Amino acid sequence: TVNNDHYGKDPAQPSIGHPIKSDSRYGTQAGPPSAISDNDMWGVRDLLLAGFDALFMTPGSQGAVQVQEGATRLAKLLPEVHPVEECRTRIGKIAEKSPVAASDRKFVAKVAAESWACLPAKFSEDSFKAKWATDQAVYPETKTGTMGAWAYRNPDV
């Protein structure tokens, strides 16, 4: 379980939850691992979706297919490895109901959505100003250009 001691009285408060300190080399730097809260796991969703979308890879290439299969495997593993117990349980229910192909965007999208909803803050797409859209094309660079992916890094809550 992730440490929530520093997080305050309300574990559902929608905050990243860890102290940020200034670092002149990189702008900001996160606090120590002991400052990690359950809500810090919000990035799992984007890892799944951006991973499946195989950013910056040639559509249909062997590498893109392998990356999509890897994202699907990660989604299948989350019921065992997600650090938040509630998420392991809820994602496990999705995995039990879903026959999954080697590369399955619908399954990955369901798991990705649940990986936000299962956190104490109950994140949704409305929680973030910039987020990786679940309805984007498999290769979003065809719509937004590959640099469009930069809009999804370090989202504001």
XYZ file of N, CA, C and O in Angstrom:
628
model
N 0.847 -1.185 0.000
C 0.000 0.000 0.000
C 0.883 1.235 0.000
O 1.915 1.267 0.640
N 0.421 2.241 -0.690
C 1.160 3.490 -0.788
C 0.895 4.331 0.453
O -0.201 4.331 0.993
N 1.893 5.047 0.918
C 1.794 5.864 2.124
C 0.903 7.076 1.895
O 1.175 7.885 1.025
N -0.150 7.204 2.697
C -1.034 8.364 2.611
C -0.983 9.206 3.881
O -1.802 10.086 4.074
N -0.021 8.952 4.787
C 0.036 9.660 6.066
C 0.086 11.173 5.902
O -0.531 11.912 6.650
N 0.820 11.650 4.922
C 0.990 13.091 4.723
C -0.204 13.703 4.011
O -0.300 14.892 3.861
N -1.125 12.886 3.581
C -2.137 13.305 2.619
C -3.275 14.117 3.220
O -4.010 14.758 2.529
N -3.421 14.091 4.515
C -4.472 14.880 5.137
C -5.621 14.017 5.609
O -5.626 12.810 5.477
N -6.628 14.653 6.175
C -7.767 13.938 6.748
C -8.661 13.320 5.683
O -9.279 12.310 5.909
N -8.781 13.960 4.529
C -9.685 13.486 3.485
C -8.890 12.753 2.406
O -8.277 13.384 1.557
N -8.878 11.395 2.408
C -8.089 10.670 1.425
C -8.614 10.821 0.001
O -7.957 10.455 -0.938
N -9.800 11.392 -0.174
C -10.355 11.566 -1.510
C -10.080 12.955 -2.080
O -10.544 13.275 -3.148
N -9.323 13.790 -1.342
C -9.073 15.133 -1.861
C -8.295 15.028 -3.166
O -7.334 14.285 -3.256
N -8.735 15.711 -4.219
C -8.096 15.564 -5.523
C -6.816 16.368 -5.626
O -6.772 17.432 -6.196
N -5.779 15.842 -5.043
C -4.480 16.496 -5.079
C -3.453 15.458 -5.443
O -3.616 14.284 -5.133
N -2.410 15.855 -6.117
C -1.352 14.903 -6.419
C -0.807 14.361 -5.102
O -0.500 13.210 -4.988
N -0.687 15.198 -4.080
C -0.427 14.713 -2.746
C 1.009 14.719 -2.278
O 1.255 14.494 -1.117
N 1.982 14.952 -3.133
C 3.349 14.950 -2.647
C 3.947 16.351 -2.742
O 3.550 17.150 -3.560
N 4.904 16.634 -1.864
C 5.513 17.960 -1.902
C 6.387 18.111 -3.139
O 7.052 17.183 -3.555
N 6.349 19.250 -3.751
C 7.191 19.558 -4.900
C 8.211 20.591 -4.443
O 7.864 21.565 -3.794
N 9.458 20.357 -4.756
C 10.462 21.355 -4.408
C 11.145 21.841 -5.682
O 11.192 21.137 -6.688
N 11.649 23.022 -5.632
C 12.271 23.637 -6.785
C 13.650 23.037 -7.024
O 14.368 22.709 -6.090
N 14.002 22.875 -8.273
C 15.328 22.409 -8.654
C 15.733 23.206 -9.879
O 15.091 23.112 -10.917
N 16.783 24.020 -9.769
C 17.159 24.922 -10.847
C 17.541 24.186 -12.121
O 17.413 24.740 -13.213
N 17.957 22.934 -12.022
C 18.329 22.187 -13.223
C 17.114 21.729 -14.009
O 17.141 21.661 -15.230
N 16.037 21.358 -13.314
C 14.889 20.741 -13.976
C 13.579 21.484 -13.744
O 12.545 21.034 -14.204
N 13.589 22.564 -13.036
C 12.359 23.293 -12.743
C 11.721 22.833 -11.454
O 11.675 23.559 -10.486
N 11.240 21.606 -11.404
C 10.666 21.063 -10.177
C 11.154 19.637 -9.997
O 11.593 18.993 -10.936
N 11.025 19.166 -8.795
C 11.434 17.803 -8.482
C 10.474 17.266 -7.427
O 10.115 17.978 -6.494
N 10.056 16.030 -7.587
C 9.144 15.421 -6.624
C 9.859 15.133 -5.314
O 11.074 15.067 -5.264
N 9.068 14.947 -4.277
C 9.600 14.614 -2.962
C 10.095 13.180 -2.912
O 10.118 12.481 -3.920
N 10.447 12.688 -1.745
C 10.972 11.326 -1.593
C 9.865 10.285 -1.784
O 8.674 10.605 -1.704
N 10.242 9.029 -2.028
C 9.242 7.970 -2.215
C 8.245 7.858 -1.060
O 7.093 7.489 -1.277
N 8.663 8.199 0.158
C 7.749 8.112 1.297
C 6.589 9.097 1.175
O 5.591 8.979 1.879
N 6.710 10.064 0.261
C 5.659 11.061 0.077
C 4.647 10.650 -0.985
O 3.696 11.374 -1.250
N 4.804 9.489 -1.588
C 3.890 9.038 -2.643
C 2.533 8.707 -2.037
O 2.443 8.071 -0.989
N 1.471 9.142 -2.686
C 0.113 8.813 -2.243
C -0.562 7.942 -3.295
O -0.103 7.844 -4.435
N -1.671 7.320 -2.923
C -2.413 6.500 -3.877
C -2.779 7.292 -5.128
O -2.726 6.770 -6.239
N -3.158 8.549 -4.960
C -3.560 9.356 -6.111
C -2.413 9.653 -7.065
O -2.646 10.053 -8.206
N -1.182 9.443 -6.634
C -0.046 9.619 -7.528
C -0.023 8.570 -8.636
O 0.740 8.694 -9.590
N -0.850 7.570 -8.520
C -0.903 6.513 -9.532
C -1.753 6.906 -10.744
O -2.039 6.096 -11.601
N -2.156 8.180 -10.841
C -2.970 8.650 -11.967
C -2.285 8.386 -13.304
O -2.935 8.202 -14.321
N -0.973 8.335 -13.337
C -0.242 8.170 -14.593
C -0.373 6.797 -15.213
O -0.052 6.625 -16.393
N -0.860 5.811 -14.463
C -1.037 4.466 -15.016
C -1.979 4.517 -16.217
O -1.742 3.874 -17.244
N -3.028 5.311 -16.117
C -3.991 5.434 -17.220
C -3.308 5.907 -18.496
O -3.458 5.315 -19.565
N -2.545 6.976 -18.392
C -1.894 7.525 -19.579
C -0.820 6.579 -20.107
O -0.603 6.499 -21.315
N -0.154 5.872 -19.219
C 0.837 4.892 -19.643
C 0.175 3.819 -20.514
O 0.702 3.443 -21.567
N -0.994 3.353 -20.090
C -1.716 2.347 -20.874
C -2.158 2.896 -22.231
O -1.928 2.273 -23.272
N -2.801 4.066 -22.215
C -3.348 4.607 -23.464
C -2.268 5.065 -24.434
O -2.300 4.727 -25.619
N -1.310 5.827 -23.939
C -0.234 6.287 -24.824
C 0.617 5.109 -25.269
O 1.086 5.069 -26.412
N 0.787 4.134 -24.383
C 1.516 2.931 -24.765
C 0.805 2.188 -25.874
O 1.420 1.799 -26.871
N -0.498 2.010 -25.722
C -1.229 1.303 -26.774
C -1.214 2.081 -28.078
O -1.153 1.499 -29.159
N -1.243 3.389 -27.996
C -1.249 4.202 -29.217
C 0.122 4.252 -29.878
O 0.259 4.804 -30.964
N 1.132 3.653 -29.247
C 2.466 3.493 -29.837
C 2.969 4.798 -30.446
O 3.308 4.882 -31.612
N 3.037 5.811 -29.585
C 3.448 7.135 -30.040
C 4.762 7.112 -30.802
O 5.689 6.399 -30.432
N 4.823 7.908 -31.827
C 6.032 8.128 -32.623
C 6.499 6.892 -33.372
O 7.617 6.858 -33.870
N 5.648 5.879 -33.459
C 6.021 4.667 -34.184
C 5.251 4.615 -35.497
O 4.162 5.180 -35.622
N 5.776 3.923 -36.449
C 5.120 3.779 -37.742
C 3.906 2.870 -37.574
O 4.045 1.734 -37.107
N 2.709 3.377 -37.919
C 1.497 2.558 -37.776
C 1.632 1.211 -38.484
O 2.095 1.128 -39.619
N 1.270 0.158 -37.754
C 1.295 -1.183 -38.317
C 2.659 -1.842 -38.349
O 2.774 -2.999 -38.737
N 3.691 -1.124 -37.953
C 5.041 -1.710 -37.966
C 5.149 -2.790 -36.901
O 4.365 -2.846 -35.951
N 6.167 -3.638 -37.043
C 6.385 -4.699 -36.069
C 6.586 -4.099 -34.674
O 6.044 -4.611 -33.696
N 7.321 -3.012 -34.590
C 7.555 -2.362 -33.298
C 6.274 -1.824 -32.693
O 6.038 -1.984 -31.487
N 5.418 -1.187 -33.510
C 4.153 -0.643 -33.002
C 3.261 -1.767 -32.484
O 2.640 -1.636 -31.428
N 3.210 -2.869 -33.214
C 2.404 -4.020 -32.783
C 2.927 -4.565 -31.456
O 2.152 -4.874 -30.542
N 4.242 -4.658 -31.306
C 4.816 -5.157 -30.056
C 4.504 -4.227 -28.887
O 4.215 -4.688 -27.774
N 4.552 -2.919 -29.128
C 4.241 -1.961 -28.063
C 2.774 -2.081 -27.661
O 2.435 -2.052 -26.477
N 1.874 -2.229 -28.629
C 0.451 -2.403 -28.321
C 0.216 -3.691 -27.529
O -0.564 -3.700 -26.572
N 0.893 -4.746 -27.911
C 0.772 -5.998 -27.159
C 1.312 -5.823 -25.737
O 0.747 -6.363 -24.787
N 2.379 -5.052 -25.591
C 2.940 -4.785 -24.262
C 1.977 -4.004 -23.384
O 1.818 -4.303 -22.193
N 1.304 -3.004 -23.953
C 0.316 -2.236 -23.194
C -0.850 -3.129 -22.778
O -1.362 -3.017 -21.660
N -1.257 -4.027 -23.659
C -2.336 -4.962 -23.327
C -1.890 -5.910 -22.216
O -2.649 -6.170 -21.272
N -0.646 -6.391 -22.280
C -0.132 -7.264 -21.213
C -0.077 -6.523 -19.878
O -0.417 -7.086 -18.835
N 0.348 -5.252 -19.912
C 0.377 -4.470 -18.672
C -1.031 -4.341 -18.096
O -1.232 -4.510 -16.893
N -2.020 -4.071 -18.948
C -3.406 -3.962 -18.474
C -3.858 -5.274 -17.819
O -4.541 -5.260 -16.793
N -3.451 -6.403 -18.396
C -3.805 -7.706 -17.830
C -3.099 -7.956 -16.491
O -3.626 -8.666 -15.639
N -1.898 -7.393 -16.321
C -1.128 -7.600 -15.090
C -1.596 -6.730 -13.924
O -1.337 -7.060 -12.766
N -2.259 -5.624 -14.200
C -2.611 -4.673 -13.142
C -3.406 -5.280 -11.984
O -3.210 -4.861 -10.841
N -4.293 -6.261 -12.210
C -4.980 -6.854 -11.053
C -4.014 -7.504 -10.049
O -4.371 -7.705 -8.893
N -2.805 -7.793 -10.477
C -1.811 -8.397 -9.592
C -0.792 -7.389 -9.077
O -0.274 -7.558 -7.972
N -0.480 -6.352 -9.863
C 0.664 -5.502 -9.515
C 0.327 -4.052 -9.175
O 1.205 -3.331 -8.697
N -0.895 -3.604 -9.405
C -1.210 -2.206 -9.087
C -0.996 -1.981 -7.589
O -1.413 -2.795 -6.770
N -0.336 -0.889 -7.199
C -0.024 -0.693 -5.778
C -1.227 -0.353 -4.892
O -1.110 -0.397 -3.669
N -2.380 -0.058 -5.477
C -3.571 0.298 -4.697
C -4.532 -0.887 -4.714
O -5.002 -1.302 -5.778
N -4.843 -1.416 -3.534
C -5.677 -2.622 -3.434
C -7.030 -2.454 -4.125
O -7.484 -3.342 -4.853
N -7.692 -1.325 -3.901
C -8.998 -1.071 -4.537
C -8.886 -1.173 -6.052
O -9.775 -1.698 -6.719
N -7.806 -0.691 -6.606
C -7.602 -0.754 -8.052
C -7.378 -2.186 -8.515
O -7.916 -2.598 -9.552
N -6.590 -2.941 -7.764
C -6.376 -4.347 -8.133
C -7.713 -5.077 -8.207
O -7.975 -5.824 -9.151
N -8.571 -4.835 -7.229
C -9.878 -5.501 -7.178
C -10.756 -5.075 -8.351
O -11.309 -5.926 -9.062
N -10.893 -3.783 -8.551
C -11.800 -3.281 -9.593
C -11.309 -3.606 -11.000
O -12.102 -3.975 -11.877
N -10.024 -3.485 -11.225
C -9.475 -3.827 -12.545
C -9.561 -5.335 -12.758
O -9.826 -5.794 -13.877
N -9.396 -6.103 -11.693
C -9.538 -7.553 -11.790
C -10.918 -7.972 -12.256
O -11.064 -8.922 -13.029
N -11.947 -7.260 -11.817
C -13.317 -7.568 -12.262
C -13.473 -7.328 -13.755
O -14.170 -8.072 -14.441
N -12.838 -6.279 -14.266
C -12.882 -6.020 -15.713
C -12.171 -7.145 -16.455
O -12.672 -7.655 -17.455
N -11.017 -7.533 -15.956
C -10.225 -8.573 -16.612
C -10.968 -9.910 -16.622
O -10.895 -10.652 -17.609
N -11.700 -10.213 -15.547
C -12.455 -11.468 -15.477
C -13.562 -11.527 -16.527
O -13.870 -12.585 -17.051
N -14.165 -10.387 -16.830
C -15.306 -10.331 -17.756
C -14.891 -10.221 -19.213
O -15.716 -10.382 -20.095
N -13.636 -9.908 -19.474
C -13.215 -9.563 -20.824
C -12.294 -10.606 -21.428
O -11.166 -10.760 -20.982
N -12.773 -11.304 -22.477
C -11.818 -12.127 -23.224
C -10.922 -11.153 -23.997
O -11.406 -10.252 -24.681
N -9.620 -11.296 -23.845
C -8.705 -10.293 -24.373
C -7.805 -10.895 -25.443
O -7.193 -11.935 -25.237
N -7.755 -10.205 -26.579
C -6.836 -10.578 -27.646
C -5.435 -10.102 -27.266
O -5.251 -9.378 -26.293
N -4.441 -10.489 -28.056
C -3.063 -10.076 -27.776
C -2.944 -8.560 -27.776
O -2.180 -7.986 -27.022
N -3.704 -7.902 -28.622
C -3.692 -6.446 -28.723
C -5.146 -5.983 -28.748
O -5.847 -6.187 -29.724
N -5.626 -5.384 -27.655
C -7.050 -5.106 -27.505
C -7.268 -3.706 -26.931
O -7.228 -3.501 -25.723
N -7.504 -2.720 -27.812
C -7.638 -1.334 -27.370
C -8.864 -1.123 -26.486
O -8.810 -0.349 -25.542
N -9.982 -1.786 -26.776
C -11.184 -1.603 -25.944
C -10.916 -2.051 -24.509
O -11.305 -1.381 -23.562
N -10.256 -3.166 -24.340
C -9.909 -3.653 -23.016
C -8.951 -2.678 -22.328
O -9.159 -2.313 -21.173
N -7.926 -2.254 -23.043
C -6.955 -1.312 -22.471
C -7.658 -0.020 -22.052
O -7.403 0.520 -20.976
N -8.583 0.472 -22.875
C -9.310 1.707 -22.550
C -10.179 1.530 -21.306
O -10.254 2.432 -20.459
N -10.825 0.374 -21.150
C -11.634 0.108 -19.944
C -10.758 0.080 -18.701
O -11.104 0.665 -17.674
N -9.640 -0.615 -18.784
C -8.725 -0.700 -17.646
C -8.154 0.681 -17.340
O -8.038 1.077 -16.177
N -7.825 1.434 -18.380
C -7.278 2.777 -18.191
C -8.276 3.664 -17.455
O -7.920 4.365 -16.504
N -9.529 3.643 -17.868
C -10.559 4.456 -17.209
C -10.719 4.040 -15.747
O -10.824 4.881 -14.851
N -10.705 2.753 -15.507
C -10.853 2.260 -14.132
C -9.630 2.602 -13.281
O -9.756 2.810 -12.077
N -8.471 2.709 -13.919
C -7.264 3.025 -13.149
C -7.290 4.453 -12.614
O -6.527 4.780 -11.709
N -8.153 5.295 -13.137
C -8.413 6.623 -12.551
C -9.542 6.536 -11.532
O -9.447 7.046 -10.433
N -10.640 5.892 -11.919
C -11.841 5.863 -11.080
C -11.612 5.133 -9.757
O -12.266 5.442 -8.758
N -10.683 4.208 -9.711
C -10.454 3.417 -8.501
C -9.609 4.139 -7.459
O -9.530 3.701 -6.316
N -8.991 5.243 -7.836
C -8.148 5.981 -6.894
C -9.013 6.783 -5.927
O -10.170 7.082 -6.230
N -8.497 7.133 -4.755
C -9.306 7.859 -3.765
C -9.943 9.144 -4.310
O -11.053 9.485 -3.923
N -9.280 9.829 -5.231
C -9.826 11.071 -5.782
C -10.896 10.807 -6.836
O -11.558 11.741 -7.285
N -11.083 9.552 -7.244
C -12.094 9.191 -8.254
C -11.919 10.047 -9.513
O -12.868 10.640 -10.026
N -10.689 10.103 -10.027
C -10.402 10.918 -11.204
C -11.251 10.502 -12.394
O -11.611 9.332 -12.548
N -11.552 11.466 -13.251
C -12.222 11.230 -14.525
C -11.585 12.184 -15.534
O -10.722 12.985 -15.186
N -12.056 12.134 -16.775
C -11.510 13.046 -17.783
C -11.777 14.501 -17.409
O -11.028 15.387 -17.794
N -12.822 14.758 -16.635
C -13.127 16.121 -16.209
C -12.159 16.635 -15.141
O -12.131 17.826 -14.860
N -11.355 15.744 -14.557
C -10.426 16.130 -13.495
C -9.173 16.822 -14.009
O -8.440 17.420 -13.243
N -8.908 16.718 -15.310
C -7.660 17.225 -15.866
C -7.935 18.194 -17.008
O -8.861 17.993 -17.790
N -7.106 19.211 -17.118
C -7.224 20.173 -18.215
C -6.738 19.567 -19.524
O -7.316 19.800 -20.574
N -5.658 18.835 -19.492
C -5.112 18.154 -20.664
C -4.950 16.695 -20.304
O -4.396 16.365 -19.262
N -5.475 15.832 -21.137
C -5.379 14.401 -20.861
C -5.375 13.645 -22.176
O -5.774 14.164 -23.204
N -4.892 12.431 -22.099
C -4.907 11.570 -23.272
C -6.337 11.098 -23.456
O -6.896 10.449 -22.576
N -6.960 11.432 -24.566
C -8.371 11.108 -24.788
C -8.539 9.628 -25.109
O -7.820 9.080 -25.934
N -9.505 8.991 -24.468
C -9.734 7.564 -24.693
C -10.321 7.295 -26.067
O -10.275 6.180 -26.539
N -10.875 8.312 -26.713
C -11.469 8.095 -28.029
C -10.553 8.528 -29.161
O -10.973 8.588 -30.309
N -9.283 8.802 -28.868
C -8.362 9.177 -29.932
C -8.115 7.992 -30.831
O -8.233 6.843 -30.427
N -7.736 8.297 -32.055
C -7.392 7.240 -32.992
C -6.214 6.454 -32.427
O -5.450 6.959 -31.611
N -6.062 5.219 -32.881
C -4.959 4.404 -32.403
C -3.633 5.117 -32.640
O -2.734 5.059 -31.839
N -3.525 5.859 -33.739
C -2.317 6.619 -34.033
C -2.673 8.091 -34.045
O -2.965 8.672 -35.087
N -2.702 8.737 -32.875
C -3.192 10.106 -32.758
C -2.378 11.123 -33.531
O -2.877 12.191 -33.835
N -1.132 10.798 -33.897
C -0.338 11.772 -34.625
C -0.970 12.101 -35.975
O -0.707 13.145 -36.544
N -1.833 11.225 -36.489
C -2.474 11.514 -37.763
C -3.484 12.650 -37.622
O -3.819 13.296 -38.594
N -3.966 12.898 -36.394
C -4.898 13.996 -36.145
C -4.189 15.243 -35.633
O -4.508 16.342 -36.022
N -3.240 15.068 -34.719
C -2.689 16.206 -34.004
C -1.224 16.449 -34.296
O -0.664 17.419 -33.819
N -0.581 15.593 -35.049
C 0.863 15.683 -35.231
C 1.537 15.062 -34.021
O 0.995 15.081 -32.925
N 2.695 14.488 -34.193
C 3.341 13.799 -33.082
C 3.651 14.737 -31.930
O 3.660 14.322 -30.787
N 3.865 16.014 -32.198
C 4.138 16.940 -31.107
C 2.901 17.184 -30.249
O 3.011 17.688 -29.145
N 1.718 16.814 -30.736
C 0.515 16.932 -29.927
C 0.609 16.134 -28.641
O -0.024 16.468 -27.650
N 1.426 15.098 -28.633
C 1.607 14.290 -27.427
C 2.187 15.113 -26.286
O 1.939 14.824 -25.126
N 2.949 16.156 -26.586
C 3.539 16.985 -25.530
C 2.459 17.642 -24.683
O 2.701 17.959 -23.529
N 1.273 17.846 -25.218
C 0.200 18.494 -24.463
C -0.265 17.620 -23.292
O -0.845 18.116 -22.360
N 0.020 16.334 -23.342
C -0.481 15.420 -22.327
C 0.512 15.156 -21.207
O 0.199 14.460 -20.259
N 1.707 15.718 -21.279
C 2.686 15.480 -20.222
C 2.387 16.397 -19.044
O 1.864 17.484 -19.220
N 2.679 15.971 -17.863
C 2.510 16.772 -16.642
C 1.179 17.508 -16.597
O 1.139 18.728 -16.520
N 0.056 16.777 -16.656
C -1.246 17.459 -16.700
C -1.559 18.207 -15.417
O -1.113 17.832 -14.342
N -2.316 19.299 -15.559
C -2.792 20.046 -14.397
C -4.041 19.382 -13.864
O -4.890 18.945 -14.624
N -4.154 19.310 -12.543
C -5.350 18.741 -11.905
C -6.236 19.880 -11.488
O -5.791 20.878 -10.970
